[in-house]
Each structure stands twice: as C-alpha cells, then as structure tokens.
Coordinates of C-alpha atoms and ligand atoms in Angstrom, one line a residue:
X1 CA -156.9 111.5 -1.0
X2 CA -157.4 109.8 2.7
X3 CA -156.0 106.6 2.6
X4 CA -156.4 103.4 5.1
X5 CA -154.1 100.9 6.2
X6 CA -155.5 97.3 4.5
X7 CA -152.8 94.4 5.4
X8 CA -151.4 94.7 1.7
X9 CA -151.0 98.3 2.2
X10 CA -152.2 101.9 2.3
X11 CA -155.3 102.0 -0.1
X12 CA -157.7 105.3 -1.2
X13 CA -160.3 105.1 1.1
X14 CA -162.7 105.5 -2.1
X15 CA -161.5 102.4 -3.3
X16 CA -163.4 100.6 -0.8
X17 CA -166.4 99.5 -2.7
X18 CA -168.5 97.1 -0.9
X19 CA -167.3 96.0 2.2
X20 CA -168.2 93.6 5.1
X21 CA -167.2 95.1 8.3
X22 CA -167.0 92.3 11.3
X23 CA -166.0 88.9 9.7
X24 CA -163.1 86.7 10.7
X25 CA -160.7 84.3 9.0
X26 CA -159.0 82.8 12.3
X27 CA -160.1 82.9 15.8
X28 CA -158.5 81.5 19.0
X29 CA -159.9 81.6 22.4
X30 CA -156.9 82.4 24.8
X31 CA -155.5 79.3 26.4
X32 CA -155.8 77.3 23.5
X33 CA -152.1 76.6 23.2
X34 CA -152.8 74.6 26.3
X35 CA -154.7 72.3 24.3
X36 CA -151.8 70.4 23.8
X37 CA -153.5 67.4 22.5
X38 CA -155.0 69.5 19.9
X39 CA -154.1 69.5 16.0
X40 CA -151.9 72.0 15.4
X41 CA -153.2 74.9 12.7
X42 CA -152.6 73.7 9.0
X43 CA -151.8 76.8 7.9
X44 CA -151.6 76.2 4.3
X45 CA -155.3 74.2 4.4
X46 CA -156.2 77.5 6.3
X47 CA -155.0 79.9 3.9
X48 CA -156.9 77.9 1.0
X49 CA -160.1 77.5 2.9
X50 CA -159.9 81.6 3.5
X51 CA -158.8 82.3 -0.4
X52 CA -162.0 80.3 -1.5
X53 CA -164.4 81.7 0.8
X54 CA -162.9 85.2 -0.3
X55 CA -163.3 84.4 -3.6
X56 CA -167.2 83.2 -3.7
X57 CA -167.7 87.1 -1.7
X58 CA -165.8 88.4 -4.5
X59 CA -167.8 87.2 -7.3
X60 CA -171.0 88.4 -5.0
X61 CA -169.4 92.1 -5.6
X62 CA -167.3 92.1 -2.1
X63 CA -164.5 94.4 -2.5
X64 CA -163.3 95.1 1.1
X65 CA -163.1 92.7 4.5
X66 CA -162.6 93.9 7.9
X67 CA -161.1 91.6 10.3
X68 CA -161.2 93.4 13.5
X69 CA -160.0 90.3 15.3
X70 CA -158.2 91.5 18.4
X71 CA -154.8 91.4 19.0
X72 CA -155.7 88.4 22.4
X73 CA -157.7 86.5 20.4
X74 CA -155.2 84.2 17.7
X75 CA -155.2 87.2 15.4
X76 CA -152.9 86.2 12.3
X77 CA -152.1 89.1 10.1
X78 CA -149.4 87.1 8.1
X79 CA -152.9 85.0 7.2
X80 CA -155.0 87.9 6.4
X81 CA -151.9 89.5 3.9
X82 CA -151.7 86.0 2.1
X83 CA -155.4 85.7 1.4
X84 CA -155.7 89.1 0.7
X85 CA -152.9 88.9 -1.8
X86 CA -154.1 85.8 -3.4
X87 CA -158.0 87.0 -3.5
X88 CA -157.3 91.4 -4.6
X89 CA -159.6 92.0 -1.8
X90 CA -158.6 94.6 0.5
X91 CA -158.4 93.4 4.2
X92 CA -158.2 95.4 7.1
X93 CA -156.8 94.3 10.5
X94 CA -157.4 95.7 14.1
X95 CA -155.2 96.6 17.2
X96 CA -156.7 96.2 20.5
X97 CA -158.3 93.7 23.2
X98 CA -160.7 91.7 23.7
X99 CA -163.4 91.6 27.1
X100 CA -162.2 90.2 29.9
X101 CA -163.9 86.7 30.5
X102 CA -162.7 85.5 26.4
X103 CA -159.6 87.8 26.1
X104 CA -156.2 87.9 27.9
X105 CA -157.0 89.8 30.6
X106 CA -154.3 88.7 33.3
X107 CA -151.4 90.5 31.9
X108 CA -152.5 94.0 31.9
X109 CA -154.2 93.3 35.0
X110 CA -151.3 92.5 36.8
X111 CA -149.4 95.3 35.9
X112 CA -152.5 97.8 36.8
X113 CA -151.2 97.1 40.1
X114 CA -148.2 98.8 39.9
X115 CA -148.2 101.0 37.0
X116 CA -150.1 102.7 35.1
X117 CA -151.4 100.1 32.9
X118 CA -154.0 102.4 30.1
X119 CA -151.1 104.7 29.6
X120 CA -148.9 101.0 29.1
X121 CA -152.0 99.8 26.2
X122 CA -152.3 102.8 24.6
X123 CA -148.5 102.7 23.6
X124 CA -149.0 99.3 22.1
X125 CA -152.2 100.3 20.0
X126 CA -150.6 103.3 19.1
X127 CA -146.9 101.6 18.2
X128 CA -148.9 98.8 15.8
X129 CA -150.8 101.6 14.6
X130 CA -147.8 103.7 13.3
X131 CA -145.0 101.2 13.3
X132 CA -147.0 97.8 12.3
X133 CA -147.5 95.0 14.0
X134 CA -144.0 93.2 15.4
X135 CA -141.9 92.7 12.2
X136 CA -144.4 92.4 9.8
X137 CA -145.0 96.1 8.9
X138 CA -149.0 95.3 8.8
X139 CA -150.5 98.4 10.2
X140 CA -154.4 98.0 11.6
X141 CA -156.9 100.2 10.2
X142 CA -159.0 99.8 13.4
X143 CA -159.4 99.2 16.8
X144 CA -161.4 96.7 18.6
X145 CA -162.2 96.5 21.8
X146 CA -164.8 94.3 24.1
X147 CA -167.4 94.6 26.9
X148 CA -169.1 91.5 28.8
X149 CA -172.9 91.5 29.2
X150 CA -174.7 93.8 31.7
X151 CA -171.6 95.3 32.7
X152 CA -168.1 96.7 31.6
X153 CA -165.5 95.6 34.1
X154 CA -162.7 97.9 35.5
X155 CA -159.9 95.7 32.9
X156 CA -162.3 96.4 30.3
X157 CA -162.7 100.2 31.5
X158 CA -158.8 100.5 30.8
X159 CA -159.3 99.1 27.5
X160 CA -161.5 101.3 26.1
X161 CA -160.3 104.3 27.2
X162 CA -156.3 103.7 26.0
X163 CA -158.3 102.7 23.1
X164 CA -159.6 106.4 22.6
X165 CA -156.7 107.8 23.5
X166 CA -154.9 105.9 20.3
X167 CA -157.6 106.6 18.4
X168 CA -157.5 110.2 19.1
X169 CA -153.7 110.3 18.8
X170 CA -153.7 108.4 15.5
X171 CA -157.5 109.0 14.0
X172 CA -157.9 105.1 13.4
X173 CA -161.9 104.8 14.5
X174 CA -162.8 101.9 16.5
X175 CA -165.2 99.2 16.3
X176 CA -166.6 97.3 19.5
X177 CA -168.2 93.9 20.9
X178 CA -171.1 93.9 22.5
X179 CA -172.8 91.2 24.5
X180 CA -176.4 90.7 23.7
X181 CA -177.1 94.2 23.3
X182 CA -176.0 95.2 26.4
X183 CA -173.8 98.3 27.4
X184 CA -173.4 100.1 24.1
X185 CA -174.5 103.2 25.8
X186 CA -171.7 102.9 27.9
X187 CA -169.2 102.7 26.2
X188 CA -169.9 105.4 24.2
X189 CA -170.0 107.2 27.7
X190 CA -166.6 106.2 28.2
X191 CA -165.5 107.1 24.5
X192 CA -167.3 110.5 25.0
X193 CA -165.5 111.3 28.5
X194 CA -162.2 110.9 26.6
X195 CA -163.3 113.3 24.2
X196 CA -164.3 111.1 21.1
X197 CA -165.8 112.1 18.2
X198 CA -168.4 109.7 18.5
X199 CA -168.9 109.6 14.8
X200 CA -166.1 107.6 14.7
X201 CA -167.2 104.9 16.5
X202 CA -169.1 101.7 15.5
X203 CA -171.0 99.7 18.5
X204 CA -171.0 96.4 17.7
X205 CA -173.6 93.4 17.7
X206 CA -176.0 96.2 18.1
X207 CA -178.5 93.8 16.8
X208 CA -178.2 91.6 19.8
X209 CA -180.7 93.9 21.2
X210 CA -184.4 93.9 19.6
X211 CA -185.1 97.4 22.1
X212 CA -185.3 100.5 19.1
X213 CA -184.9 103.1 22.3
X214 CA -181.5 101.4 22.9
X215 CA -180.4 101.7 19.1
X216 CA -181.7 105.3 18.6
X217 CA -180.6 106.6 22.1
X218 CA -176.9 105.6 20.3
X219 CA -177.8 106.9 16.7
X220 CA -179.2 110.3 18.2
X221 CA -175.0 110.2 19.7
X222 CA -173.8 110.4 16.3
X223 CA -172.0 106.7 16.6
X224 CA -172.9 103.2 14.2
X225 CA -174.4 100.3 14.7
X226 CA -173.4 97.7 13.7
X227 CA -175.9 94.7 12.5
X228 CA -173.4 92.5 12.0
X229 CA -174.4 88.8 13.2
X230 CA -176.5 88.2 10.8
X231 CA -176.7 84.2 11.1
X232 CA -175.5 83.3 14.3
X233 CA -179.2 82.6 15.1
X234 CA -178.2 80.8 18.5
X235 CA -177.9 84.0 20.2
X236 CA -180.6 86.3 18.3
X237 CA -183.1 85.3 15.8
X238 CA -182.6 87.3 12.4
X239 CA -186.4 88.1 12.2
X240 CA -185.6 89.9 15.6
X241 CA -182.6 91.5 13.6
X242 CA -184.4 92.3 10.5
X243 CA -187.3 93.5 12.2
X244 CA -185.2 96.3 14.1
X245 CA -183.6 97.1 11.1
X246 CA -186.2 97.7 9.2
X247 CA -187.4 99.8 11.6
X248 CA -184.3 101.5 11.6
X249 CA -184.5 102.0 8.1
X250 CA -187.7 103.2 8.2
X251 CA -187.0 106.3 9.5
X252 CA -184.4 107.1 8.1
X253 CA -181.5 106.2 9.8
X254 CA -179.6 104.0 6.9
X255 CA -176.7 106.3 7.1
X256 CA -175.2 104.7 10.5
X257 CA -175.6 101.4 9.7
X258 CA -173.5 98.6 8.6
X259 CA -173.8 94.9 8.1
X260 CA -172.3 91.5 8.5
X261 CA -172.1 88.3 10.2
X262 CA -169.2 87.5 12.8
X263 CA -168.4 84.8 10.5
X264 CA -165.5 83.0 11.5
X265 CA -163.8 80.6 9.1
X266 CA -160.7 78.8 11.2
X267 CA -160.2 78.2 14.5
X268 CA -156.7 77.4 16.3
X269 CA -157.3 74.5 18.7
X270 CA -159.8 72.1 18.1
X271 CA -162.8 72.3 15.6
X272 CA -165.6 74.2 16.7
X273 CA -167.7 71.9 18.6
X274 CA -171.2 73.1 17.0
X275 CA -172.7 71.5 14.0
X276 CA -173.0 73.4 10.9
X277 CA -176.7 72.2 10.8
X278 CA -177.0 74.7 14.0
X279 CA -176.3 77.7 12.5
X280 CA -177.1 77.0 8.8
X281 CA -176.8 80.5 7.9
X282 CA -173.9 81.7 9.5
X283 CA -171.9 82.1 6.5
X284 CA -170.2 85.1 5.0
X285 CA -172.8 85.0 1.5
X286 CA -175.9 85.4 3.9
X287 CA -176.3 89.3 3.9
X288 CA -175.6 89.2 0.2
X289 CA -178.1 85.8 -0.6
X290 CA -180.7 86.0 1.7
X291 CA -180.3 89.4 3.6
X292 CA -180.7 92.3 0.8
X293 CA -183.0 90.3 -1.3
X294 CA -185.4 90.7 2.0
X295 CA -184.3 94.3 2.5
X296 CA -186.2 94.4 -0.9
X297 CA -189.1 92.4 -0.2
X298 CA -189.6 94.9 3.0
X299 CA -189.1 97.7 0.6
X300 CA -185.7 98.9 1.9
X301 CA -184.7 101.1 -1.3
X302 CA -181.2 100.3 -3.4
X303 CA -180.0 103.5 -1.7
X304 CA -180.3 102.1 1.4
X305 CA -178.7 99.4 0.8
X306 CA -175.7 100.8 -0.9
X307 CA -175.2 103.0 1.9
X308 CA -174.9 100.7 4.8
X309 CA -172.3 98.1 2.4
X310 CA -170.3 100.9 0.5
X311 CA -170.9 104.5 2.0
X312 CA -171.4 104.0 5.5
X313 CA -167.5 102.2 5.8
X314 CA -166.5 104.6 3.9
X315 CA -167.8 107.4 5.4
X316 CA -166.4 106.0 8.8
X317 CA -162.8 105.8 7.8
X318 CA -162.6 109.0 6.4
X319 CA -163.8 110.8 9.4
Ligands
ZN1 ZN1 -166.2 89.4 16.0

C-alpha cells in the first residue's frame, strides 16, 4: 500500500480520511528575527493554541492537515510533530520556497550568479525529501512553491522548475501559491516543460480568480485547484468563491478540487496587526460550519463533497 510521509511518520495513504489541504500552524515573514524588540515565540503557549484548534477540527471529522508552509517562511516541523502527536491527526509538511517579494530570495539569487543555482535547490528539496529535514528525520510529503501576481519572476522561475525536478525524482506532488488568481496557467507551463505529470499538481488560491475560463483552461490540463481561502475575505469575497465553485461543481468537475482556508494560527514576530473582527471567518471550522452546509443548500451532492475533502487528497498523493 502507498504510503506518505506525515511529520509522525509514514502513514497508508488510505488512512487519510478527511483532510484540509493548505492550513498553517506558524508563519514568519522573512526578516522577522530583525524584529528584535519583538516577543520572542512561546512555544509551549504555541503548541497548546495549535493542539486545541486541532482538536475542535477533530471532533468536526478532520483526520489529516497539510501544512505546506515553505521551508523560507518560519516553518517549524518540531511544532507540527508535537501537535500532531498530542491531537492523532496526521500532518503533513512541505519542502520548498516561497515567491520572491515574501520569501528569502537573496540567497539563491546570489549564488545564480555563479553557479548553477536550480541544480543547487533541487538537491536541498530532494535531501529533505529522502533524508528529512536537518536532524529531525521529518520528511515533507509535499512541495510548495510561490509566484507573485501578474508575473513569475526569474528567482521564482528557478524555483519551480528544481521543484519539478524533485518531484519527478522523488514522486512527492506539489502544491503552489498563487496571487489573486493570477499565473496558474503558467506555472503549469513551466511544470509541463519539465515534463510533469500535471495530475500531480495542485494550483493554489485558485479561487482568487472569479474568471471560470481561467479555472477550466487548468482543469482541461489534468492539474487541481485548490479553493482553499475560504475566509480570508479581504482579498476575495466567498460569494465570488462559492459562486465559481459551484459552477465548477456543476459540471462536473468535483474530482480536481480541494478546499480550505490558509488559516494561519501563530505568527513569529509580532501579533498579526489585523483584527479578528476583519476576517471573522477566517478560521479552520469555516469549510466544515458554514462552507458544506451551503454546498447543500446549492445542491452540491454528498458525493461531491466527499470527494474534494477525502478522495481528491487522496487521489493526489497516490499518483
Ligand atoms: Zn498558505
């Protein structure tokens, strides 16, 4: 039986059960260690935060998390194995970087100048994908990788193609930012001219975009999309969202879909300096609690809904 790497270890990938496929537990933009006058992370007041959250998803049926913060971006995979041990819900972890105005861009960048710097990423995706990450043993069961709006720049070219060269050379799948719907065609073209299986690809914050031509021109490619901001209603509505994904639904096209929010639970640094009252729904229970109950009400079928929270992850890791 296929198995996938979760942060507590290999697990059947038909195990899964329901799963939420772009949440986060800790974020930190890059640079915020120079926020020196900043609180430093309480770690433990973290972890209990996460474990509580984890545990209201659990009793809503969640069985499986996906994490796919970046490697650039605070990830914290000793976090993610504590919470997961403490909760019994699978999490998965990612390799790879973010885009390069929010990720940590410079290093790489240098180096491009002198060496062959995709050949230099891919060897790092591909050593936490089969060796773990540093000392921890954690291996990812993803990779993530980022483009900007309107346009994907040269750094984040180099991303995404060492990312489909470990992805090819490991068959870990990979799951993307987007930038309000923009340039998800692209980097599919990219994924494609390195000889992807596109099938093995999810195109993130797909729902940014309300435009049905962009989401089928990706869907006729084979790839997923994935609705997952439900919420974060500063960027995009969710009657935009829910309107294209009912759409979606309509004809048929449940089967390369996934949902979730782009919650995100800590940060390092200071506080996140937006209310809650902002976003009042950006919360890892809204696709469960408000979400499927108006799937129902637009008479998205049981089926449908099962297959974009249990048999479309599935489907994508065993690929
Ligand atoms: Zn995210």
């Amino acid at each position: 039986m296929k198995q996938i790497s979760t942060v507590t270890g290999p697990c059947p990938i038909e195990n899964l059960g329901t799963t939420l496929m772009h949440e986060h537990l800790l974020i930190g933009w890059p640079g915020w260690e120079a926020d020196t006058a900043a609180p430093p992370l309480n770690r433990k007041e973290a972890a209990k935060l996460c474990t509580e959250r984890m545990l209201e998803l659990k009793e809503l049926g969640l069985r499986t998390f996906l994490d796919p913060c970046p490697i650039d971006l605070g990830r914290d995979v000793d976090l993610m194995a504590e919470v997961a041990q403490a909760t019994g819900v699978n999490i998965i972890c990612a390799t790879g970087l973010y885009k390069e105005d929010q990720g940590a861009a410079p290093y790489f960048k240098f180096r491009a100048q002198f060496t062959d710097a995709i050949s230099e990423m891919t060897e790092t995706f591909v050593r936490e994908l089969t060796e773990g990450i540093g000392s921890t043993g954690i291996r990812p069961g993803v990779i993530k990788v980022a483009t900007q709006t309107h346009r994907i720049s040269p750094y984040e070219e180099m991303v995404l193609r060492a990312a489909a060269r470990a992805s090819k050379e490991t068959g870990v799948p990979i799951t993307t930012h987007t930038d309000e719907g923009t340039m998800g065609r692209e980097q599919l073209d990219l994924f494609a001219a390195e000889g992807m299986d596109l099938k093995r690809v999810i195109v993130g914050h797909s729902c940014g975009s309300a435009d049905l031509r962009y989401h089928v021109d990706m869907l006729d490619r084979g790839c997923m999309l994935g609705f997952d901001r439900f919420g974060l209603e500063i960027l995009q509505p969710d009657r935009l969202r829910m309107a294209s994904l009912i759409g979606l639904l309509g004809i048929d096209l449940h089967e390369q879909i996934v949902l979730s929010h782009d919650s995100v639970w800590c940060w390092r640094g200071r506080p996140l300096p937006v209310p809650a009252e902002v976003l009042p729904n950006w919360k890892p229970t809204h696709v469960f609690n408000n979400i499927i109950p108006a799937l129902r009400q637009a008479g998205v079928s049981q089926d449908k809904i099962d297959a974009m929270l249990i048999h479309n992850p599935r489907r994508y890791f065993s690929h």
